[in-house]
Short mmCIF file of C-alpha atoms and ligand atoms in Angstrom, two decimals:
data_model
loop_
_atom_site.label_atom_id
_atom_site.label_comp_id
_atom_site.label_asym_id
_atom_site.label_seq_id
_atom_site.Cartn_x
_atom_site.Cartn_y
_atom_site.Cartn_z
CA MET P 63 23.80 -34.32 -34.38
CA ARG P 64 21.84 -33.43 -31.22
CA VAL P 65 21.57 -29.81 -30.16
CA LEU P 66 20.30 -28.56 -26.80
CA GLY P 67 18.84 -25.02 -26.84
CA ILE P 68 18.38 -22.76 -23.81
CA GLU P 69 16.56 -19.40 -23.69
CA THR P 70 16.20 -17.13 -20.61
CA SER P 71 16.58 -13.59 -21.99
CA CYS P 72 13.34 -12.12 -20.65
CA ASP P 73 10.23 -13.66 -19.09
CA GLU P 74 10.10 -17.04 -20.84
CA THR P 75 12.22 -19.98 -19.72
CA ALA P 76 12.64 -22.37 -22.64
CA ALA P 77 14.61 -25.50 -23.53
CA SER P 78 14.66 -27.73 -26.61
CA VAL P 79 16.43 -30.69 -28.18
CA LEU P 80 16.77 -30.76 -31.98
CA ARG P 81 18.32 -33.42 -34.20
CA PHE P 82 20.01 -32.27 -37.41
CA THR P 83 20.87 -34.54 -40.30
CA GLU P 84 23.92 -34.29 -42.54
CA GLY P 85 21.62 -32.99 -45.28
CA GLY P 86 20.67 -29.98 -43.15
CA GLU P 87 17.19 -31.19 -42.22
CA TYR P 88 16.13 -30.97 -38.65
CA GLU P 89 13.64 -32.57 -36.32
CA ILE P 90 12.36 -31.18 -33.03
CA LEU P 91 12.71 -34.00 -30.51
CA SER P 92 11.43 -32.05 -27.55
CA GLU P 93 10.56 -28.47 -26.63
CA ALA P 94 9.28 -26.68 -23.55
CA VAL P 95 8.41 -23.07 -22.74
CA SER P 96 7.36 -21.70 -19.37
CA SER P 97 5.88 -18.21 -19.39
CA GLN P 98 6.13 -15.93 -16.35
CA ILE P 99 3.21 -13.65 -17.29
CA THR P 100 1.19 -14.42 -14.15
CA LEU P 101 4.23 -13.67 -11.95
CA HIS P 102 4.69 -10.17 -13.40
CA GLU P 103 1.02 -9.31 -13.99
CA ALA P 104 0.57 -7.63 -10.60
CA TYR P 105 3.47 -5.24 -11.34
CA GLY P 106 2.28 -4.23 -14.83
CA GLY P 107 5.59 -5.27 -16.42
CA VAL P 108 8.53 -7.65 -16.13
CA VAL P 109 10.40 -7.31 -12.81
CA PRO P 110 13.99 -8.32 -13.72
CA GLU P 111 14.97 -9.74 -10.32
CA LEU P 112 11.82 -11.87 -10.06
CA ALA P 113 12.33 -13.04 -13.63
CA SER P 114 15.92 -14.17 -12.89
CA ARG P 115 14.84 -16.12 -9.82
CA GLU P 116 12.04 -17.80 -11.73
CA HIS P 117 14.48 -18.86 -14.48
CA LEU P 118 16.77 -20.27 -11.80
CA ARG P 119 13.89 -22.29 -10.35
CA ASN P 120 12.59 -23.57 -13.69
CA LEU P 121 15.56 -24.04 -16.00
CA PRO P 122 17.18 -27.17 -14.50
CA HIS P 123 13.82 -29.00 -14.50
CA MET P 124 13.02 -27.93 -18.03
CA VAL P 125 16.38 -29.05 -19.38
CA GLY P 126 15.90 -32.37 -17.55
CA THR P 127 12.45 -32.74 -19.09
CA VAL P 128 13.48 -32.06 -22.70
CA LEU P 129 16.44 -34.43 -22.37
CA THR P 130 14.26 -37.21 -20.94
CA GLU P 131 11.42 -36.68 -23.42
CA SER P 132 13.80 -36.80 -26.37
CA GLY P 133 15.67 -39.84 -25.01
CA THR P 134 18.90 -37.82 -24.94
CA SER P 135 21.58 -38.49 -22.32
CA PRO P 136 23.62 -35.38 -21.41
CA ASP P 137 26.82 -36.85 -22.86
CA SER P 138 25.15 -37.47 -26.21
CA VAL P 139 24.46 -33.73 -26.72
CA ASP P 140 26.74 -32.55 -29.55
CA LEU P 141 26.24 -28.80 -29.16
CA LEU P 142 24.72 -26.56 -26.50
CA CYS P 143 23.24 -23.26 -27.76
CA VAL P 144 22.33 -20.58 -25.23
CA THR P 145 21.05 -17.02 -25.54
CA CYS P 146 23.76 -14.53 -24.45
CA GLY P 147 21.86 -11.33 -25.36
CA PRO P 148 20.23 -8.96 -25.88
CA GLY P 149 17.98 -9.15 -22.86
CA LEU P 150 17.85 -8.70 -19.10
CA LYS P 151 21.33 -9.20 -17.68
CA GLY P 152 20.36 -11.24 -14.61
CA CYS P 153 18.10 -13.48 -16.68
CA LEU P 154 20.80 -14.05 -19.29
CA LEU P 155 23.31 -14.86 -16.55
CA VAL P 156 21.08 -17.64 -15.23
CA GLY P 157 20.91 -19.26 -18.67
CA THR P 158 24.58 -18.86 -19.56
CA SER P 159 25.89 -19.94 -16.12
CA PHE P 160 23.77 -23.07 -16.24
CA ALA P 161 24.82 -23.76 -19.83
CA GLU P 162 28.52 -23.25 -19.15
CA GLY P 163 28.41 -25.56 -16.12
CA PHE P 164 26.48 -28.21 -18.03
CA ALA P 165 28.75 -27.98 -21.06
CA ALA P 166 31.89 -28.19 -18.91
CA ALA P 167 30.56 -31.17 -16.93
CA PHE P 168 29.75 -33.22 -20.04
CA GLY P 169 32.45 -31.90 -22.40
CA ILE P 170 29.97 -30.35 -24.85
CA PRO P 171 30.90 -27.49 -27.21
CA ILE P 172 28.86 -24.38 -26.47
CA ALA P 173 27.59 -21.65 -28.81
CA GLY P 174 26.41 -18.26 -27.52
CA VAL P 175 23.37 -17.10 -29.49
CA ASN P 176 22.15 -13.59 -30.30
CA HIS P 177 18.42 -13.61 -29.55
CA ILE P 178 17.54 -11.25 -32.43
CA GLU P 179 19.50 -13.37 -34.89
CA ALA P 180 17.46 -16.35 -33.69
CA HIS P 181 14.22 -14.42 -34.37
CA LEU P 182 15.53 -13.45 -37.84
CA LEU P 183 16.22 -17.04 -38.79
CA SER P 184 13.09 -18.49 -37.15
CA PRO P 185 10.96 -18.24 -40.34
CA MET P 186 13.26 -20.88 -41.82
CA LEU P 187 12.10 -23.39 -39.21
CA THR P 188 8.76 -23.70 -40.95
CA HIS P 189 9.82 -22.49 -44.42
CA PRO P 190 13.11 -24.32 -45.04
CA ASP P 191 12.88 -23.32 -48.71
CA LEU P 192 12.79 -19.60 -47.85
CA GLU P 193 15.40 -17.97 -50.01
CA PHE P 194 17.81 -15.19 -49.06
CA PRO P 195 17.61 -12.25 -49.09
CA PHE P 196 14.47 -11.45 -47.12
CA LEU P 197 13.32 -8.63 -44.88
CA ALA P 198 12.53 -9.53 -41.28
CA LEU P 199 10.20 -7.34 -39.25
CA VAL P 200 10.79 -8.39 -35.64
CA VAL P 201 8.07 -6.94 -33.42
CA SER P 202 7.73 -8.03 -29.81
CA GLY P 203 7.54 -6.67 -26.29
CA GLY P 204 11.29 -5.99 -26.39
CA HIS P 205 12.20 -5.42 -30.04
CA THR P 206 11.08 -3.52 -33.12
CA GLU P 207 13.51 -3.88 -35.99
CA ILE P 208 13.51 -4.24 -39.74
CA ILE P 209 16.54 -6.21 -40.86
CA ALA P 210 17.64 -7.22 -44.33
CA VAL P 211 18.76 -10.84 -43.99
CA HIS P 212 21.20 -11.48 -46.85
CA ALA P 213 22.49 -14.81 -45.48
CA VAL P 214 23.24 -16.42 -42.11
CA GLY P 215 25.66 -13.92 -40.54
CA ASN P 216 25.01 -11.14 -43.05
CA TYR P 217 22.50 -8.59 -41.79
CA THR P 218 21.73 -4.92 -42.42
CA CYS P 219 19.56 -3.10 -39.91
CA LEU P 220 17.22 -0.76 -41.77
CA ALA P 221 15.19 0.52 -38.81
CA ARG P 222 15.01 -0.04 -35.10
CA THR P 223 13.18 1.61 -32.24
CA THR P 224 14.79 4.42 -30.30
CA ASP P 225 12.46 4.02 -27.31
CA ASP P 226 9.51 1.65 -26.78
CA ALA P 227 9.07 -1.54 -28.78
CA ALA P 228 5.81 -2.06 -30.73
CA GLY P 229 4.54 -4.63 -28.20
CA GLU P 230 5.43 -2.29 -25.36
CA ALA P 231 3.46 0.49 -27.11
CA PHE P 232 0.45 -1.86 -27.36
CA ASP P 233 0.84 -2.88 -23.70
CA LYS P 234 1.25 0.67 -22.36
CA ALA P 235 -1.79 1.85 -24.33
CA ALA P 236 -3.72 -1.18 -23.05
CA SER P 237 -2.75 -0.35 -19.49
CA LEU P 238 -4.01 3.25 -19.95
CA LEU P 239 -7.27 1.75 -21.22
CA GLY P 240 -7.58 -0.52 -18.18
CA PHE P 241 -6.55 -3.91 -19.63
CA PRO P 242 -4.43 -6.15 -17.36
CA TYR P 243 -0.75 -6.68 -18.31
CA PRO P 244 0.30 -7.54 -21.00
CA GLY P 245 -2.80 -6.05 -22.62
CA GLY P 246 -1.62 -5.84 -26.26
CA ALA P 247 -3.57 -8.86 -27.47
CA ALA P 248 -6.72 -7.86 -25.55
CA LEU P 249 -6.56 -4.32 -26.95
CA ALA P 250 -6.14 -5.76 -30.46
CA ASP P 251 -9.09 -8.12 -29.92
CA LYS P 252 -11.31 -5.23 -28.93
CA ALA P 253 -10.02 -3.03 -31.77
CA ASP P 254 -10.90 -5.70 -34.35
CA GLY P 255 -14.60 -5.26 -33.63
CA TYR P 256 -14.67 -1.52 -34.39
CA VAL P 257 -13.86 0.96 -37.15
CA ASN P 258 -12.49 4.20 -35.78
CA ASP P 259 -14.21 7.24 -37.26
CA LEU P 260 -14.11 9.41 -34.13
CA PHE P 261 -10.56 9.82 -32.89
CA SER P 262 -7.31 10.89 -34.45
CA LEU P 263 -3.86 10.10 -33.16
CA PRO P 264 -0.68 11.60 -34.62
CA LYS P 265 1.17 9.60 -37.26
CA VAL P 266 4.22 8.06 -35.61
CA MET P 267 7.46 9.81 -36.79
CA ARG P 268 7.68 9.06 -40.49
CA GLU P 269 10.80 10.94 -41.59
CA SER P 270 13.27 9.52 -39.05
CA PRO P 271 15.15 6.33 -39.98
CA GLY P 272 13.99 4.44 -36.87
CA PHE P 273 10.81 3.88 -34.91
CA SER P 274 9.71 5.91 -31.90
CA PHE P 275 6.51 5.26 -29.99
CA SER P 276 6.91 7.58 -26.98
CA GLY P 277 5.00 10.50 -28.61
CA LEU P 278 2.13 8.16 -29.36
CA LYS P 279 2.04 7.05 -25.73
CA THR P 280 1.60 10.69 -24.62
CA ALA P 281 -1.11 11.26 -27.25
CA ILE P 282 -3.00 8.14 -26.12
CA SER P 283 -2.72 9.20 -22.50
CA LEU P 284 -4.24 12.62 -23.36
CA LEU P 285 -6.95 10.99 -25.48
CA VAL P 286 -7.92 8.69 -22.60
CA GLN P 287 -7.94 11.58 -20.10
CA ARG P 288 -10.15 13.68 -22.38
CA ASN P 289 -12.61 10.83 -22.84
CA GLN P 290 -12.46 9.44 -19.30
CA ASN P 291 -16.20 9.89 -18.71
CA ALA P 292 -17.15 8.22 -21.97
CA MET P 293 -14.82 5.22 -21.51
CA SER P 294 -17.56 3.08 -19.99
CA ASP P 295 -19.27 3.25 -23.39
CA ASP P 296 -18.14 0.09 -25.17
CA THR P 297 -18.19 1.72 -28.61
CA ILE P 298 -16.04 4.67 -27.48
CA ALA P 299 -13.52 2.33 -25.83
CA GLY P 300 -13.53 0.09 -28.93
CA LYS P 301 -12.92 3.01 -31.28
CA ILE P 302 -10.03 4.26 -29.14
CA CYS P 303 -8.51 0.75 -29.27
CA SER P 304 -8.96 0.77 -33.04
CA ALA P 305 -7.26 4.21 -33.30
CA VAL P 306 -4.29 2.93 -31.24
CA GLN P 307 -3.94 -0.22 -33.31
CA ASP P 308 -4.18 1.67 -36.62
CA SER P 309 -1.54 4.11 -35.48
CA ILE P 310 1.00 1.42 -34.45
CA VAL P 311 0.34 -0.71 -37.54
CA ASP P 312 0.65 2.39 -39.75
CA ALA P 313 4.08 3.16 -38.27
CA LEU P 314 5.30 -0.38 -38.89
CA LEU P 315 3.89 -0.53 -42.40
CA PHE P 316 5.28 2.86 -43.45
CA LYS P 317 8.86 1.85 -42.63
CA LEU P 318 8.41 -1.66 -43.96
CA LYS P 319 7.25 -0.28 -47.33
CA ARG P 320 10.21 2.10 -47.34
CA ALA P 321 12.58 -0.81 -46.66
CA ILE P 322 11.05 -2.80 -49.52
CA ARG P 323 11.37 0.19 -51.86
CA ASP P 324 14.96 0.97 -50.83
CA THR P 325 16.28 -2.60 -50.99
CA GLY P 326 14.09 -4.08 -53.71
CA ILE P 327 13.73 -7.18 -51.48
CA ARG P 328 10.20 -8.57 -51.92
CA ARG P 329 10.13 -11.38 -49.36
CA VAL P 330 9.00 -10.30 -45.89
CA CYS P 331 8.91 -12.36 -42.68
CA VAL P 332 7.20 -11.06 -39.57
CA ALA P 333 8.27 -12.49 -36.21
CA GLY P 334 7.75 -11.68 -32.51
CA GLY P 335 4.59 -11.59 -30.39
CA VAL P 336 3.05 -8.63 -32.27
CA SER P 337 3.08 -10.69 -35.48
CA ALA P 338 -0.10 -12.29 -34.07
CA ASN P 339 -1.86 -8.96 -34.66
CA ASN P 340 -4.62 -9.43 -37.27
CA ALA P 341 -4.50 -5.88 -38.63
CA LEU P 342 -0.72 -6.09 -39.12
CA ARG P 343 -1.02 -9.47 -40.84
CA ARG P 344 -3.75 -8.18 -43.11
CA GLU P 345 -1.75 -5.11 -44.14
CA VAL P 346 1.49 -7.02 -44.75
CA ALA P 347 -0.36 -9.68 -46.76
CA LYS P 348 -1.89 -6.88 -48.90
CA LEU P 349 1.53 -5.52 -50.00
CA LYS P 350 1.69 -5.70 -53.78
CA ASP P 351 4.16 -8.17 -55.32
CA VAL P 352 5.50 -9.09 -51.87
CA LYS P 353 5.60 -12.63 -50.53
CA SER P 354 4.89 -12.63 -46.80
CA PHE P 355 5.72 -15.28 -44.20
CA PHE P 356 4.42 -15.54 -40.66
CA PRO P 357 6.01 -18.27 -38.53
CA PRO P 358 3.49 -20.05 -36.28
CA ALA P 359 3.05 -18.26 -32.95
CA LYS P 360 5.07 -20.77 -30.96
CA TYR P 361 8.21 -20.11 -33.04
CA SER P 362 7.46 -16.43 -33.43
CA THR P 363 7.43 -15.67 -29.71
CA ASP P 364 10.39 -16.51 -27.45
CA ASN P 365 11.34 -20.19 -27.59
CA ALA P 366 14.42 -22.40 -27.45
CA VAL P 367 13.87 -24.15 -30.80
CA MET P 368 14.95 -20.98 -32.63
CA ILE P 369 17.96 -20.68 -30.30
CA ALA P 370 19.17 -24.23 -31.08
CA TYR P 371 18.51 -23.66 -34.79
CA ALA P 372 20.35 -20.32 -35.01
CA GLY P 373 23.28 -21.57 -32.91
CA LEU P 374 23.70 -24.64 -35.10
CA ARG P 375 23.44 -22.65 -38.38
CA ARG P 376 26.31 -20.40 -37.22
CA PHE P 377 28.31 -23.28 -35.78
CA GLN P 378 28.11 -25.08 -39.15
CA ILE P 379 29.75 -22.05 -40.80
CA ASN P 380 32.21 -21.27 -38.02
CA PRO P 381 32.65 -24.18 -35.59
CA LYS P 382 34.29 -22.42 -32.66
CA LYS P 383 34.60 -24.79 -29.73
CA ASN P 384 33.72 -23.57 -26.25
CA GLU P 385 33.01 -20.01 -27.21
CA ALA P 386 32.90 -17.66 -24.20
CA CYS P 387 29.29 -16.88 -23.36
CA THR P 388 29.67 -13.20 -22.52
CA VAL P 389 26.32 -11.80 -21.49
CA ARG P 390 25.28 -8.63 -23.37
CA SER P 391 22.12 -6.74 -22.48
CA ARG P 392 22.52 -4.78 -25.73
CA TRP P 393 23.83 -6.60 -28.75
CA PRO P 394 23.03 -5.16 -32.21
CA VAL P 395 22.53 -8.02 -34.63
CA GLU P 396 24.92 -6.49 -37.20
CA GLU P 397 27.71 -7.43 -34.79
CA MET P 398 26.93 -11.05 -35.72
CA ASN P 399 28.05 -10.47 -39.32
CA PHE P 400 30.82 -12.79 -40.46
CA ARG P 401 33.64 -10.66 -41.83
O1 LIG L 1405 7.61 -12.06 -28.53
P1 LIG L 1405 6.76 -11.95 -27.32
O2 LIG L 1405 5.83 -13.09 -27.00
O3 LIG L 1405 7.59 -11.75 -26.02
C1 LIG L 1405 8.54 -10.82 -25.71
O4 LIG L 1405 8.50 -9.65 -26.10
O5 LIG L 1405 9.41 -11.26 -24.95
O6 LIG L 1405 5.90 -10.62 -27.49
C2 LIG L 1405 5.00 -10.21 -26.53
C3 LIG L 1405 4.38 -8.91 -26.98
C4 LIG L 1405 3.57 -8.26 -25.88
O7 LIG L 1405 3.90 -6.90 -25.83
C5 LIG L 1405 2.14 -8.51 -26.33
O8 LIG L 1405 1.23 -7.57 -25.86
C6 LIG L 1405 2.28 -8.43 -27.83
O9 LIG L 1405 3.49 -9.12 -28.09
N1 LIG L 1405 1.15 -9.07 -28.53
C7 LIG L 1405 0.31 -8.41 -29.36
C8 LIG L 1405 -0.62 -9.36 -29.82
N2 LIG L 1405 -0.32 -10.57 -29.26
C9 LIG L 1405 0.78 -10.37 -28.49
N3 LIG L 1405 0.30 -7.12 -29.74
C10 LIG L 1405 -0.67 -6.76 -30.61
N4 LIG L 1405 -1.60 -7.61 -31.10
C11 LIG L 1405 -1.63 -8.90 -30.74
N5 LIG L 1405 -2.55 -9.72 -31.23
ZN1 LIG L 1406 12.26 -12.21 -28.43
#
């Protein structure tokens, strides 16, 4: 069975072709991702309208490329999986409109995919033996959630952010510290070279069920203002970066530990761009009696392989033909639970 995956929910255009066997194994025949970072850099964040136009320009070529590279003719695609949400509405509309037209033209069944569900299941791409249940910490520029994954289509959200996502918190702090967008990785790189023994930032809300990073943003902004004159000192800047990183990682770890304690689930997968963070990896790997999984970066950040995979896993359980691809900018993953 050949599955075409399409992802356009934010600032990455991605397409993939996967082949699945009867036994449930899969093979990636072709995959492509085009990042729009350079397009949005000058604005310090993703500009939705520019992102939509860029998807429109890139998507048809990328689908053509993955089909050609995998030796797949359009009419031999057995299922088309496309991200319907959550994400930027205009961007999602580009992907779903293209997918619906393509599917109608070649008579292909279509499956609308929840982007967060795809992230949750992505660890299984490289760990097919990963057993349910597991906890998924999804941390990216757009999402911060801890979900208990009991089975495909059976999720409990244990914590999610009420304002900024963890990656957004890294990026906003990085911008205050003068790093170009998206500065999260650069801030983390700098932080790794220093131990902070000078600055204190407030602990991010511990009692509340969810995450909130807006207070931290204000505290960082004040810290930077107070130390403006000393910022040219590499050690001062490095220690501030280290304080920021410690504070964000501490917030994630605190709620992750609570989720492990409350559920008794001792398998943890970390996905999303922030999972590349060394300090976070180190702290998760240190958790006692917990098995941790980190999908490789290319399947941890936005990609179309996870979209094809998640769409097919659901389709195998509930093969709805020509499902309507209603675009949803907000789409809590619990709504994907099979009843
Ligand atoms: O999943 P992702 O590639 O894309 C979307 O959110 O769509 O995540 C990107 C986010 C950015 O906010 C980026 O700054 C952050 O992940 N990021 C990091 C690191 N590498 C990427 N944050 C902290 N430490 C890193 N090493
Ligand atoms: Zn994502």
